[in-house]
Amino acid sequence: MQFETRAIHVGQDPDPRTGAVVVPIYQTSTFAQHGVGEHSGYEYARTGNPTRTALQQCLASLEGTEQAVCFASGMAAEDAILRLLSPGDHVIMANDVYGGTWRLVDKVYKRYGIDVSAVDLTDLDAVATAFRPSTRYVWAETPSNPLLKVLDLPALAEVAHDRDAWLVADNTFATPYLQRPTEFGADLVVHSTTKYIGGHSDVVGGAVCTDAKTADDLAFLQNAVGAVPGPFDSWLTLRGVKTLGVRMDRHCENATLIAGYLAGHEAVEEVFYPGLVDHPGHDIAARQMSAFGGMISFRVAGGADAARRVAERTELFFLAESLGGVESLIEHPGIMTHASVAGTALEVPDDLLRISVGIESADDLLADLDRALEG
Ligand SMILES: *Cc1c(COP(=O)(O)O)cnc(C)c1O
C-alpha cells in the first residue's frame, strides 16, 4: 500500500463490534476483565488505550518502523528517549536543535549526570571529534529551525554506528511524507505531532518511531512515568494524519512559490528554503527528501524594525509561534521562539522572519506578503 492509503487505513479497520468506519474515542480509564488477569489486551488506560494504539500503528507504518509510541507532547517523547540513558552518558546534539530540546538536556538531564555537547552537525569532522567513549546518541534535526539547515543523515548514521552510538532524528519539519530517517540509518525518529502530523493547530502530541525492542523499553518508561496522550488527543491526531500527504503537497507547492517570490523581492535580503538551488543544503535535501517542506525564513532589508513591521502587517499570516497547521503563520524568531539563544552562538539575525506556509490559496498568501512588504 502507498503512503496516502496507509495514512487512512493502517490501524483503522472498522470497529469490530459496530462497524464504525472511524476509530472510536475510547474515553475510558479502565477495561473490564473476563477473569482475574484475563483481558483483551487492555487493562488500565495509562498503559494502553485502543485509540492510541490505532495512532501508533499508523505512525509506525508511515515512518517505516516496527513500532511507534505516542506521548502527551513532543517534549514528553524526547524525555522518554533521554530516560533510556544513565548517569555518565553523553549526547552529541545539533547546535541548532529546537530550543525546548536543548533546554531539556541542558537544564534538566545535566542535573542527572548526562552530559551534552552542542555541535554543528553539518561538520562531520567536528562530530567525530566530539565523540567520547560515553557517547550514546547523535541527535539531529533536519531541516532545522529557524535557518532550515540540512543535515546529511546517512553520513551521521555512519559516524554514530562506527562508534556504537545511535542516531536520533527529529523529523517534525519534514514529516514521514517527505523524509523517512530510518531509511538513511536513523535508529529513533521523534516527532512533535503537534505540527504537521496533527496539522490543524488543535492538539499537542509527540511520537517516537523505532524498532520493537526499543519501543518496548520506551513503553515501559512511559507507563512508569505517565506522559500519555489522552484518547481524544490521539483521535484528533489520527484524524489529522489521514490528510498528511495532500496537505504536505500543498504546503510544499505554496512554499516553493513564496520562496521564489521572496528571493526576487527588493525588500528581502536573504531567503532560507532548502528548495532554492543556492541553499547550502539543497543537494542533500534533494537526496533525502521528496520535496522541501512548508517552512521558510527570510531577512528583511532595513533591519529589525522593518522585519517587525512586516510581521505585524500581514493579515492572513497570523503572528504566532508554532508551525505545520493548515493556516499560515509568521513570527520573529529573535524576539519570539528563539529569544532564549540571544547572546549565544545560536543567536539568529534580528531582521529574520520565519513563516509556516499554510494551504490557503497561494495567490492570497502572495498578496498578503506583498502588502506587508510594500508598506
Ligand atoms: C514543537 C517542536 C518540538 C516540541 O514538541 P511539543 O509538541 O511542542 O512538545 C520538538 N521538536 C521540534 C522540531 C518542534 O518543532
mmCIF file of C-alpha atoms and ligand atoms in Angstrom:
data_model
loop_
_atom_site.group_PDB
_atom_site.id
_atom_site.type_symbol
_atom_site.label_atom_id
_atom_site.label_comp_id
_atom_site.label_asym_id
_atom_site.label_seq_id
_atom_site.Cartn_x
_atom_site.Cartn_y
_atom_site.Cartn_z
ATOM 1 C CA MET A 1 0.000 0.000 0.000
ATOM 2 C CA GLN A 2 1.173 3.514 -0.761
ATOM 3 C CA PHE A 3 1.717 6.210 1.864
ATOM 4 C CA GLU A 4 -1.609 8.026 1.380
ATOM 5 C CA THR A 5 -3.535 4.747 1.672
ATOM 6 C CA ARG A 6 -1.666 3.653 4.796
ATOM 7 C CA ALA A 7 -2.349 7.045 6.415
ATOM 8 C CA ILE A 8 -6.075 6.314 6.104
ATOM 9 C CA HIS A 9 -6.160 2.545 6.673
ATOM 10 C CA VAL A 10 -3.352 1.235 8.881
ATOM 11 C CA GLY A 11 -4.581 0.642 12.440
ATOM 12 C CA GLN A 12 -8.002 1.869 11.346
ATOM 13 C CA ASP A 13 -10.111 -1.157 10.412
ATOM 14 C CA PRO A 14 -13.850 -0.660 11.003
ATOM 15 C CA ASP A 15 -14.792 -1.151 14.656
ATOM 16 C CA PRO A 16 -15.377 -4.940 15.042
ATOM 17 C CA ARG A 17 -18.453 -4.503 17.272
ATOM 18 C CA THR A 18 -20.383 -1.742 15.486
ATOM 19 C CA GLY A 19 -18.758 -1.332 12.083
ATOM 20 C CA ALA A 20 -17.966 2.351 12.796
ATOM 21 C CA VAL A 21 -15.604 3.382 9.986
ATOM 22 C CA VAL A 22 -13.774 5.843 12.227
ATOM 23 C CA VAL A 23 -11.743 4.540 15.174
ATOM 24 C CA PRO A 24 -13.789 5.445 18.271
ATOM 25 C CA ILE A 25 -12.552 7.687 21.079
ATOM 26 C CA TYR A 26 -12.221 5.076 23.823
ATOM 27 C CA GLN A 27 -12.845 7.560 26.640
ATOM 28 C CA THR A 28 -12.305 5.120 29.477
ATOM 29 C CA SER A 29 -9.719 4.792 32.222
ATOM 30 C CA THR A 30 -10.077 1.025 32.750
ATOM 31 C CA PHE A 31 -11.189 -2.138 30.918
ATOM 32 C CA ALA A 32 -13.321 -4.946 32.377
ATOM 33 C CA GLN A 33 -11.545 -8.312 32.521
ATOM 34 C CA HIS A 34 -13.120 -11.690 31.599
ATOM 35 C CA GLY A 35 -11.420 -13.384 34.517
ATOM 36 C CA VAL A 36 -8.737 -12.469 37.015
ATOM 37 C CA GLY A 37 -5.725 -11.433 34.932
ATOM 38 C CA GLU A 38 -7.545 -12.334 31.662
ATOM 39 C CA HIS A 39 -8.184 -9.317 29.478
ATOM 40 C CA SER A 40 -8.475 -8.380 25.791
ATOM 41 C CA GLY A 41 -5.173 -6.521 25.615
ATOM 42 C CA TYR A 42 -6.112 -3.501 27.691
ATOM 43 C CA GLU A 43 -6.176 -3.164 31.497
ATOM 44 C CA TYR A 44 -5.650 0.456 32.507
ATOM 45 C CA ALA A 45 -5.509 3.451 30.167
ATOM 46 C CA ARG A 46 -2.105 4.779 31.250
ATOM 47 C CA THR A 47 -0.639 1.519 29.945
ATOM 48 C CA GLY A 48 -2.683 1.403 26.744
ATOM 49 C CA ASN A 49 -5.807 2.686 25.031
ATOM 50 C CA PRO A 50 -7.200 1.439 21.682
ATOM 51 C CA THR A 51 -7.426 4.952 20.171
ATOM 52 C CA ARG A 52 -3.749 5.486 20.990
ATOM 53 C CA THR A 53 -2.887 2.032 19.601
ATOM 54 C CA ALA A 54 -4.527 2.920 16.273
ATOM 55 C CA LEU A 55 -2.464 6.112 16.025
ATOM 56 C CA GLN A 56 0.742 4.276 16.945
ATOM 57 C CA GLN A 57 0.180 1.603 14.299
ATOM 58 C CA CYS A 58 -0.493 4.239 11.670
ATOM 59 C CA LEU A 59 2.572 6.358 12.521
ATOM 60 C CA ALA A 60 4.868 3.306 12.611
ATOM 61 C CA SER A 61 3.660 2.358 9.155
ATOM 62 C CA LEU A 62 4.231 5.884 7.800
ATOM 63 C CA GLU A 63 7.781 6.092 9.212
ATOM 64 C CA GLY A 64 8.500 2.516 8.099
ATOM 65 C CA THR A 65 9.413 1.350 11.612
ATOM 66 C CA GLU A 66 8.307 -1.737 13.547
ATOM 67 C CA GLN A 67 6.539 0.343 16.174
ATOM 68 C CA ALA A 68 5.661 3.830 17.377
ATOM 69 C CA VAL A 69 4.986 5.060 20.884
ATOM 70 C CA CYS A 70 2.822 8.176 21.232
ATOM 71 C CA PHE A 71 3.208 10.715 24.015
ATOM 72 C CA ALA A 72 1.427 13.698 25.549
ATOM 73 C CA SER A 73 3.737 16.106 23.665
ATOM 74 C CA GLY A 74 6.843 16.191 21.526
ATOM 75 C CA MET A 75 8.844 17.069 24.634
ATOM 76 C CA ALA A 76 7.462 14.040 26.513
ATOM 77 C CA ALA A 77 8.589 11.859 23.578
ATOM 78 C CA GLU A 78 12.097 13.370 23.720
ATOM 79 C CA ASP A 79 12.155 12.970 27.506
ATOM 80 C CA ALA A 80 11.482 9.236 27.135
ATOM 81 C CA ILE A 81 14.381 8.864 24.673
ATOM 82 C CA LEU A 82 16.706 10.605 27.136
ATOM 83 C CA ARG A 83 15.452 8.411 30.007
ATOM 84 C CA LEU A 84 16.935 5.393 28.196
ATOM 85 C CA LEU A 85 20.331 6.830 29.187
ATOM 86 C CA SER A 86 22.168 6.501 32.516
ATOM 87 C CA PRO A 87 24.302 8.930 34.507
ATOM 88 C CA GLY A 88 27.694 9.339 32.832
ATOM 89 C CA ASP A 89 26.289 9.006 29.308
ATOM 90 C CA HIS A 90 26.929 11.699 26.708
ATOM 91 C CA VAL A 91 24.865 13.116 23.847
ATOM 92 C CA ILE A 92 26.100 14.978 20.765
ATOM 93 C CA MET A 93 23.351 17.358 19.785
ATOM 94 C CA ALA A 94 22.930 19.590 16.757
ATOM 95 C CA ASN A 95 23.803 23.120 17.879
ATOM 96 C CA ASP A 96 20.571 24.490 16.435
ATOM 97 C CA VAL A 97 18.004 21.991 17.723
ATOM 98 C CA TYR A 98 14.540 23.075 18.807
ATOM 99 C CA GLY A 99 15.019 25.304 21.872
ATOM 100 C CA GLY A 100 12.931 23.058 24.117
ATOM 101 C CA THR A 101 15.136 20.070 23.211
ATOM 102 C CA TRP A 102 18.260 21.926 24.243
ATOM 103 C CA ARG A 103 16.590 23.154 27.444
ATOM 104 C CA LEU A 104 15.602 19.589 28.367
ATOM 105 C CA VAL A 105 19.155 18.235 28.220
ATOM 106 C CA ASP A 106 20.963 21.357 29.367
ATOM 107 C CA LYS A 107 18.662 22.348 32.252
ATOM 108 C CA VAL A 108 17.152 19.003 33.296
ATOM 109 C CA TYR A 109 19.245 15.977 32.262
ATOM 110 C CA LYS A 110 22.609 17.557 33.079
ATOM 111 C CA ARG A 111 21.485 17.566 36.731
ATOM 112 C CA TYR A 112 21.096 13.790 36.465
ATOM 113 C CA GLY A 113 24.626 13.310 35.183
ATOM 114 C CA ILE A 114 24.001 13.197 31.453
ATOM 115 C CA ASP A 115 26.369 15.407 29.506
ATOM 116 C CA VAL A 116 25.728 17.075 26.183
ATOM 117 C CA SER A 117 27.875 18.752 23.529
ATOM 118 C CA ALA A 118 26.355 21.193 21.033
ATOM 119 C CA VAL A 119 27.980 20.552 17.664
ATOM 120 C CA ASP A 120 27.474 21.822 14.123
ATOM 121 C CA LEU A 121 26.308 18.525 12.624
ATOM 122 C CA THR A 122 26.942 19.756 9.078
ATOM 123 C CA ASP A 123 30.657 19.433 10.008
ATOM 124 C CA LEU A 124 31.324 15.667 10.135
ATOM 125 C CA ASP A 125 34.889 16.147 11.414
ATOM 126 C CA ALA A 126 33.534 18.166 14.317
ATOM 127 C CA VAL A 127 31.073 15.348 15.041
ATOM 128 C CA ALA A 128 33.840 12.726 15.069
ATOM 129 C CA THR A 129 35.982 14.932 17.322
ATOM 130 C CA ALA A 130 33.132 15.450 19.800
ATOM 131 C CA PHE A 131 32.767 11.687 20.367
ATOM 132 C CA ARG A 132 33.665 10.242 23.770
ATOM 133 C CA PRO A 133 33.623 6.598 24.875
ATOM 134 C CA SER A 134 30.394 7.508 26.744
ATOM 135 C CA THR A 135 28.592 8.991 23.718
ATOM 136 C CA ARG A 136 25.258 7.210 23.210
ATOM 137 C CA TYR A 137 23.311 9.466 20.849
ATOM 138 C CA VAL A 138 23.885 11.801 17.949
ATOM 139 C CA TRP A 139 20.762 13.961 17.989
ATOM 140 C CA ALA A 140 19.883 15.509 14.624
ATOM 141 C CA GLU A 141 17.074 17.721 13.418
ATOM 142 C CA THR A 142 16.709 18.318 9.696
ATOM 143 C CA PRO A 143 15.674 20.717 8.276
ATOM 144 C CA SER A 144 16.429 22.804 11.360
ATOM 145 C CA ASN A 145 14.739 25.745 12.920
ATOM 146 C CA PRO A 146 14.745 28.620 12.049
ATOM 147 C CA LEU A 147 17.568 28.652 9.449
ATOM 148 C CA LEU A 148 16.465 25.442 7.650
ATOM 149 C CA LYS A 149 19.926 23.878 7.836
ATOM 150 C CA VAL A 150 20.001 20.424 6.244
ATOM 151 C CA LEU A 151 21.913 17.502 7.790
ATOM 152 C CA ASP A 152 23.331 14.510 5.916
ATOM 153 C CA LEU A 153 21.504 11.637 7.658
ATOM 154 C CA PRO A 154 23.390 8.687 6.066
ATOM 155 C CA ALA A 155 26.750 10.292 6.906
ATOM 156 C CA LEU A 156 25.697 10.962 10.507
ATOM 157 C CA ALA A 157 24.348 7.413 10.897
ATOM 158 C CA GLU A 158 27.682 6.049 9.739
ATOM 159 C CA VAL A 159 29.697 8.190 12.164
ATOM 160 C CA ALA A 160 27.381 7.200 15.030
ATOM 161 C CA HIS A 161 27.227 3.467 14.217
ATOM 162 C CA ASP A 162 31.004 3.202 13.777
ATOM 163 C CA ARG A 163 31.254 4.282 17.407
ATOM 164 C CA ASP A 164 28.345 2.222 18.820
ATOM 165 C CA ALA A 165 26.061 5.210 19.214
ATOM 166 C CA TRP A 166 22.534 5.739 17.915
ATOM 167 C CA LEU A 167 21.293 8.405 15.551
ATOM 168 C CA VAL A 168 18.147 10.156 16.801
ATOM 169 C CA ALA A 169 16.348 12.250 14.161
ATOM 170 C CA ASP A 170 13.731 14.875 14.940
ATOM 171 C CA ASN A 171 11.585 14.624 11.807
ATOM 172 C CA THR A 172 8.971 17.206 12.815
ATOM 173 C CA PHE A 173 9.706 19.686 9.997
ATOM 174 C CA ALA A 174 9.916 17.147 7.179
ATOM 175 C CA THR A 175 7.256 14.588 8.273
ATOM 176 C CA PRO A 176 7.441 10.965 7.072
ATOM 177 C CA TYR A 177 5.721 12.025 3.842
ATOM 178 C CA LEU A 178 8.839 13.926 2.742
ATOM 179 C CA GLN A 179 11.626 12.106 4.624
ATOM 180 C CA ARG A 180 11.916 8.780 6.483
ATOM 181 C CA PRO A 181 15.138 8.952 8.535
ATOM 182 C CA THR A 182 15.294 5.207 9.285
ATOM 183 C CA GLU A 183 15.790 4.616 5.527
ATOM 184 C CA PHE A 184 19.044 6.569 5.984
ATOM 185 C CA GLY A 185 20.165 4.745 9.128
ATOM 186 C CA ALA A 186 18.485 6.642 11.978
ATOM 187 C CA ASP A 187 17.673 4.427 14.974
ATOM 188 C CA LEU A 188 14.963 6.567 16.557
ATOM 189 C CA VAL A 189 12.690 9.100 14.886
ATOM 190 C CA VAL A 190 10.964 11.640 17.103
ATOM 191 C CA HIS A 191 8.034 13.896 16.237
ATOM 192 C CA SER A 192 6.127 16.745 17.676
ATOM 193 C CA THR A 193 2.801 15.567 16.206
ATOM 194 C CA THR A 194 1.519 18.998 17.285
ATOM 195 C CA LYS A 195 2.865 20.319 13.992
ATOM 196 C CA TYR A 196 2.313 18.808 10.510
ATOM 197 C CA ILE A 197 1.127 15.357 11.610
ATOM 198 C CA GLY A 198 -1.799 16.796 13.593
ATOM 199 C CA GLY A 199 -1.832 19.583 11.047
ATOM 200 C CA HIS A 200 -4.693 21.725 12.356
ATOM 201 C CA SER A 201 -3.159 23.565 15.326
ATOM 202 C CA ASP A 202 -5.711 21.985 17.656
ATOM 203 C CA VAL A 203 -3.790 19.336 19.614
ATOM 204 C CA VAL A 204 -0.385 18.821 21.289
ATOM 205 C CA GLY A 205 1.310 15.429 20.984
ATOM 206 C CA GLY A 206 4.519 13.529 20.314
ATOM 207 C CA ALA A 207 5.742 10.190 18.990
ATOM 208 C CA VAL A 208 8.850 8.037 18.767
ATOM 209 C CA CYS A 209 9.101 5.587 15.858
ATOM 210 C CA THR A 210 11.646 2.791 16.227
ATOM 211 C CA ASP A 211 12.276 -0.985 16.401
ATOM 212 C CA ALA A 212 10.114 -3.261 18.563
ATOM 213 C CA LYS A 213 12.691 -3.779 21.330
ATOM 214 C CA THR A 214 13.375 -0.050 21.803
ATOM 215 C CA ALA A 215 9.651 0.725 21.576
ATOM 216 C CA ASP A 216 9.027 -1.774 24.391
ATOM 217 C CA ASP A 217 11.657 -0.050 26.522
ATOM 218 C CA LEU A 218 10.035 3.326 25.795
ATOM 219 C CA ALA A 219 6.557 1.973 26.559
ATOM 220 C CA PHE A 220 7.849 0.619 29.881
ATOM 221 C CA LEU A 221 9.243 4.060 30.738
ATOM 222 C CA GLN A 222 6.062 5.753 29.595
ATOM 223 C CA ASN A 223 3.913 3.509 31.762
ATOM 224 C CA ALA A 224 6.238 4.100 34.705
ATOM 225 C CA VAL A 225 6.375 7.877 34.212
ATOM 226 C CA GLY A 226 2.901 8.612 32.841
ATOM 227 C CA ALA A 227 3.231 11.116 29.963
ATOM 228 C CA VAL A 228 0.450 9.511 27.883
ATOM 229 C CA PRO A 229 -1.724 11.203 25.241
ATOM 230 C CA GLY A 230 -5.431 11.169 26.072
ATOM 231 C CA PRO A 231 -7.875 9.297 23.817
ATOM 232 C CA PHE A 232 -9.357 12.477 22.353
ATOM 233 C CA ASP A 233 -5.900 13.901 21.577
ATOM 234 C CA SER A 234 -4.948 10.591 19.942
ATOM 235 C CA TRP A 235 -8.150 10.694 17.905
ATOM 236 C CA LEU A 236 -7.597 14.280 16.729
ATOM 237 C CA THR A 237 -4.037 13.417 15.685
ATOM 238 C CA LEU A 238 -5.261 10.324 13.842
ATOM 239 C CA ARG A 239 -7.887 12.438 12.096
ATOM 240 C CA GLY A 240 -5.155 14.902 11.093
ATOM 241 C CA VAL A 241 -2.676 12.345 9.799
ATOM 242 C CA LYS A 242 -5.184 10.917 7.286
ATOM 243 C CA THR A 243 -4.645 14.008 5.094
ATOM 244 C CA LEU A 244 -0.895 14.414 5.694
ATOM 245 C CA GLY A 245 0.038 13.622 2.088
ATOM 246 C CA VAL A 246 -2.331 16.050 0.382
ATOM 247 C CA ARG A 247 -1.597 18.740 2.925
ATOM 248 C CA MET A 248 2.174 18.393 2.522
ATOM 249 C CA ASP A 249 1.867 18.534 -1.273
ATOM 250 C CA ARG A 250 0.075 21.871 -0.945
ATOM 251 C CA HIS A 251 2.411 23.198 1.805
ATOM 252 C CA CYS A 252 5.382 22.437 -0.460
ATOM 253 C CA GLU A 253 3.757 23.874 -3.583
ATOM 254 C CA ASN A 254 2.811 27.121 -1.812
ATOM 255 C CA ALA A 255 6.205 27.400 -0.098
ATOM 256 C CA THR A 256 8.062 26.945 -3.399
ATOM 257 C CA LEU A 257 6.072 29.790 -4.962
ATOM 258 C CA ILE A 258 6.545 32.037 -1.938
ATOM 259 C CA ALA A 259 10.283 31.307 -1.595
ATOM 260 C CA GLY A 260 10.761 32.236 -5.251
ATOM 261 C CA TYR A 261 8.726 35.401 -4.807
ATOM 262 C CA LEU A 262 10.675 36.438 -1.681
ATOM 263 C CA ALA A 263 14.026 35.714 -3.350
ATOM 264 C CA GLY A 264 13.142 38.221 -6.083
ATOM 265 C CA HIS A 265 11.769 40.930 -3.768
ATOM 266 C CA GLU A 266 13.875 44.068 -3.247
ATOM 267 C CA ALA A 267 12.749 44.396 0.401
ATOM 268 C CA VAL A 268 14.173 40.918 1.178
ATOM 269 C CA GLU A 269 17.892 40.457 1.929
ATOM 270 C CA GLU A 270 18.163 36.664 2.027
ATOM 271 C CA VAL A 271 15.842 33.660 1.861
ATOM 272 C CA PHE A 272 16.390 30.325 3.637
ATOM 273 C CA TYR A 273 14.497 27.495 1.921
ATOM 274 C CA PRO A 274 16.097 24.128 1.077
ATOM 275 C CA GLY A 275 14.215 24.081 -2.224
ATOM 276 C CA LEU A 276 16.199 27.053 -3.557
ATOM 277 C CA VAL A 277 19.183 25.779 -5.566
ATOM 278 C CA ASP A 278 21.569 28.213 -3.869
ATOM 279 C CA HIS A 279 20.627 26.954 -0.374
ATOM 280 C CA PRO A 280 23.759 25.263 1.081
ATOM 281 C CA GLY A 281 21.769 22.124 1.977
ATOM 282 C CA HIS A 282 19.862 21.878 -1.303
ATOM 283 C CA ASP A 283 21.706 18.857 -2.745
ATOM 284 C CA ILE A 284 21.477 16.818 0.463
ATOM 285 C CA ALA A 285 17.822 17.769 0.858
ATOM 286 C CA ALA A 286 17.163 16.675 -2.722
ATOM 287 C CA ARG A 287 18.720 13.263 -1.932
ATOM 288 C CA GLN A 288 16.897 12.538 1.304
ATOM 289 C CA MET A 289 13.597 14.454 0.978
ATOM 290 C CA SER A 290 10.951 14.053 -1.723
ATOM 291 C CA ALA A 291 10.127 17.806 -1.535
ATOM 292 C CA PHE A 292 11.327 20.725 0.550
ATOM 293 C CA GLY A 293 8.612 21.399 3.110
ATOM 294 C CA GLY A 294 6.498 24.366 4.117
ATOM 295 C CA MET A 295 8.884 26.367 6.321
ATOM 296 C CA ILE A 296 10.749 29.443 5.048
ATOM 297 C CA SER A 297 12.860 32.040 6.826
ATOM 298 C CA PHE A 298 13.931 35.362 5.332
ATOM 299 C CA ARG A 299 15.818 38.504 6.294
ATOM 300 C CA VAL A 300 14.072 41.795 5.703
ATOM 301 C CA ALA A 301 16.061 44.698 4.217
ATOM 302 C CA GLY A 302 16.073 47.631 6.646
ATOM 303 C CA GLY A 303 16.832 45.694 9.820
ATOM 304 C CA ALA A 304 14.995 44.572 12.913
ATOM 305 C CA ASP A 305 12.337 47.309 12.969
ATOM 306 C CA ALA A 306 11.469 46.737 9.333
ATOM 307 C CA ALA A 307 11.171 42.995 9.995
ATOM 308 C CA ARG A 308 8.949 43.601 12.984
ATOM 309 C CA ARG A 309 6.660 45.836 10.938
ATOM 310 C CA VAL A 310 6.304 43.199 8.214
ATOM 311 C CA ALA A 311 5.382 40.558 10.815
ATOM 312 C CA GLU A 312 2.759 42.861 12.294
ATOM 313 C CA ARG A 313 1.309 43.901 8.918
ATOM 314 C CA THR A 314 0.352 40.526 7.459
ATOM 315 C CA GLU A 315 -3.302 39.603 7.871
ATOM 316 C CA LEU A 316 -3.642 36.029 6.596
ATOM 317 C CA PHE A 317 -0.293 35.018 8.108
ATOM 318 C CA PHE A 318 -1.197 35.121 11.807
ATOM 319 C CA LEU A 319 1.542 36.423 14.086
ATOM 320 C CA ALA A 320 2.079 33.325 16.234
ATOM 321 C CA GLU A 321 4.566 30.678 17.356
ATOM 322 C CA SER A 322 4.261 27.030 16.283
ATOM 323 C CA LEU A 323 4.006 25.710 12.735
ATOM 324 C CA GLY A 324 2.682 22.997 10.495
ATOM 325 C CA GLY A 325 -1.027 23.824 10.571
ATOM 326 C CA VAL A 326 -3.306 24.479 7.606
ATOM 327 C CA GLU A 327 -3.240 28.198 8.402
ATOM 328 C CA SER A 328 -0.198 30.336 7.582
ATOM 329 C CA LEU A 329 1.814 31.804 10.467
ATOM 330 C CA ILE A 330 4.585 34.393 10.698
ATOM 331 C CA GLU A 331 6.927 35.071 13.592
ATOM 332 C CA HIS A 332 10.087 36.934 14.590
ATOM 333 C CA PRO A 333 12.443 34.215 15.949
ATOM 334 C CA GLY A 334 14.834 36.682 17.632
ATOM 335 C CA ILE A 335 12.066 38.026 19.863
ATOM 336 C CA MET A 336 9.634 35.082 19.931
ATOM 337 C CA THR A 337 10.730 31.427 19.543
ATOM 338 C CA HIS A 338 14.491 31.938 19.820
ATOM 339 C CA ALA A 339 14.786 34.724 22.433
ATOM 340 C CA SER A 340 16.493 32.258 24.807
ATOM 341 C CA VAL A 341 19.514 31.844 22.491
ATOM 342 C CA ALA A 342 20.239 35.599 22.300
ATOM 343 C CA GLY A 343 23.893 36.264 23.122
ATOM 344 C CA THR A 344 24.953 32.683 22.309
ATOM 345 C CA ALA A 345 26.495 31.253 19.139
ATOM 346 C CA LEU A 346 22.972 30.268 18.123
ATOM 347 C CA GLU A 347 21.638 33.811 18.076
ATOM 348 C CA VAL A 348 19.574 34.411 14.933
ATOM 349 C CA PRO A 349 19.722 37.627 12.889
ATOM 350 C CA ASP A 350 17.367 40.263 14.307
ATOM 351 C CA ASP A 351 15.976 41.026 10.832
ATOM 352 C CA LEU A 352 14.897 37.373 10.385
ATOM 353 C CA LEU A 353 11.267 36.310 9.993
ATOM 354 C CA ARG A 354 10.026 32.725 9.837
ATOM 355 C CA ILE A 355 6.870 31.693 8.052
ATOM 356 C CA SER A 356 4.930 28.462 8.225
ATOM 357 C CA VAL A 357 3.245 28.422 4.830
ATOM 358 C CA GLY A 358 -0.301 27.086 5.110
ATOM 359 C CA ILE A 359 -2.531 25.540 2.495
ATOM 360 C CA GLU A 360 -4.641 28.601 1.676
ATOM 361 C CA SER A 361 -4.713 29.889 -1.907
ATOM 362 C CA ALA A 362 -1.153 30.826 -2.912
ATOM 363 C CA ASP A 363 -2.496 33.959 -4.636
ATOM 364 C CA ASP A 364 -3.992 35.219 -1.395
ATOM 365 C CA LEU A 365 -0.820 34.427 0.554
ATOM 366 C CA LEU A 366 1.375 36.194 -2.015
ATOM 367 C CA ALA A 367 -0.920 39.236 -1.976
ATOM 368 C CA ASP A 368 -0.767 39.324 1.840
ATOM 369 C CA LEU A 369 3.057 39.246 1.845
ATOM 370 C CA ASP A 370 3.156 41.784 -0.965
ATOM 371 C CA ARG A 371 1.049 44.221 1.054
ATOM 372 C CA ALA A 372 3.172 43.689 4.169
ATOM 373 C CA LEU A 373 6.487 44.122 2.326
ATOM 374 C CA GLU A 374 5.379 47.188 0.317
ATOM 375 C CA GLY A 375 4.219 49.153 3.337
HETATM 376 C C1 LIG B 1 7.461 21.828 18.572
HETATM 377 C C2 LIG B 1 8.677 21.022 18.416
HETATM 378 C C3 LIG B 1 9.095 20.146 19.426
HETATM 379 C C4 LIG B 1 8.373 20.024 20.756
HETATM 380 O O1 LIG B 1 7.104 19.470 20.614
HETATM 381 P P1 LIG B 1 5.831 19.824 21.536
HETATM 382 O O2 LIG B 1 4.750 19.030 20.921
HETATM 383 O O3 LIG B 1 5.636 21.313 21.475
HETATM 384 O O4 LIG B 1 6.174 19.379 22.927
HETATM 385 C C5 LIG B 1 10.227 19.378 19.190
HETATM 386 N N1 LIG B 1 10.921 19.481 18.031
HETATM 387 C C6 LIG B 1 10.559 20.331 17.054
HETATM 388 C C7 LIG B 1 11.367 20.396 15.804
HETATM 389 C C8 LIG B 1 9.431 21.130 17.204
HETATM 390 O O5 LIG B 1 9.080 21.983 16.223
#
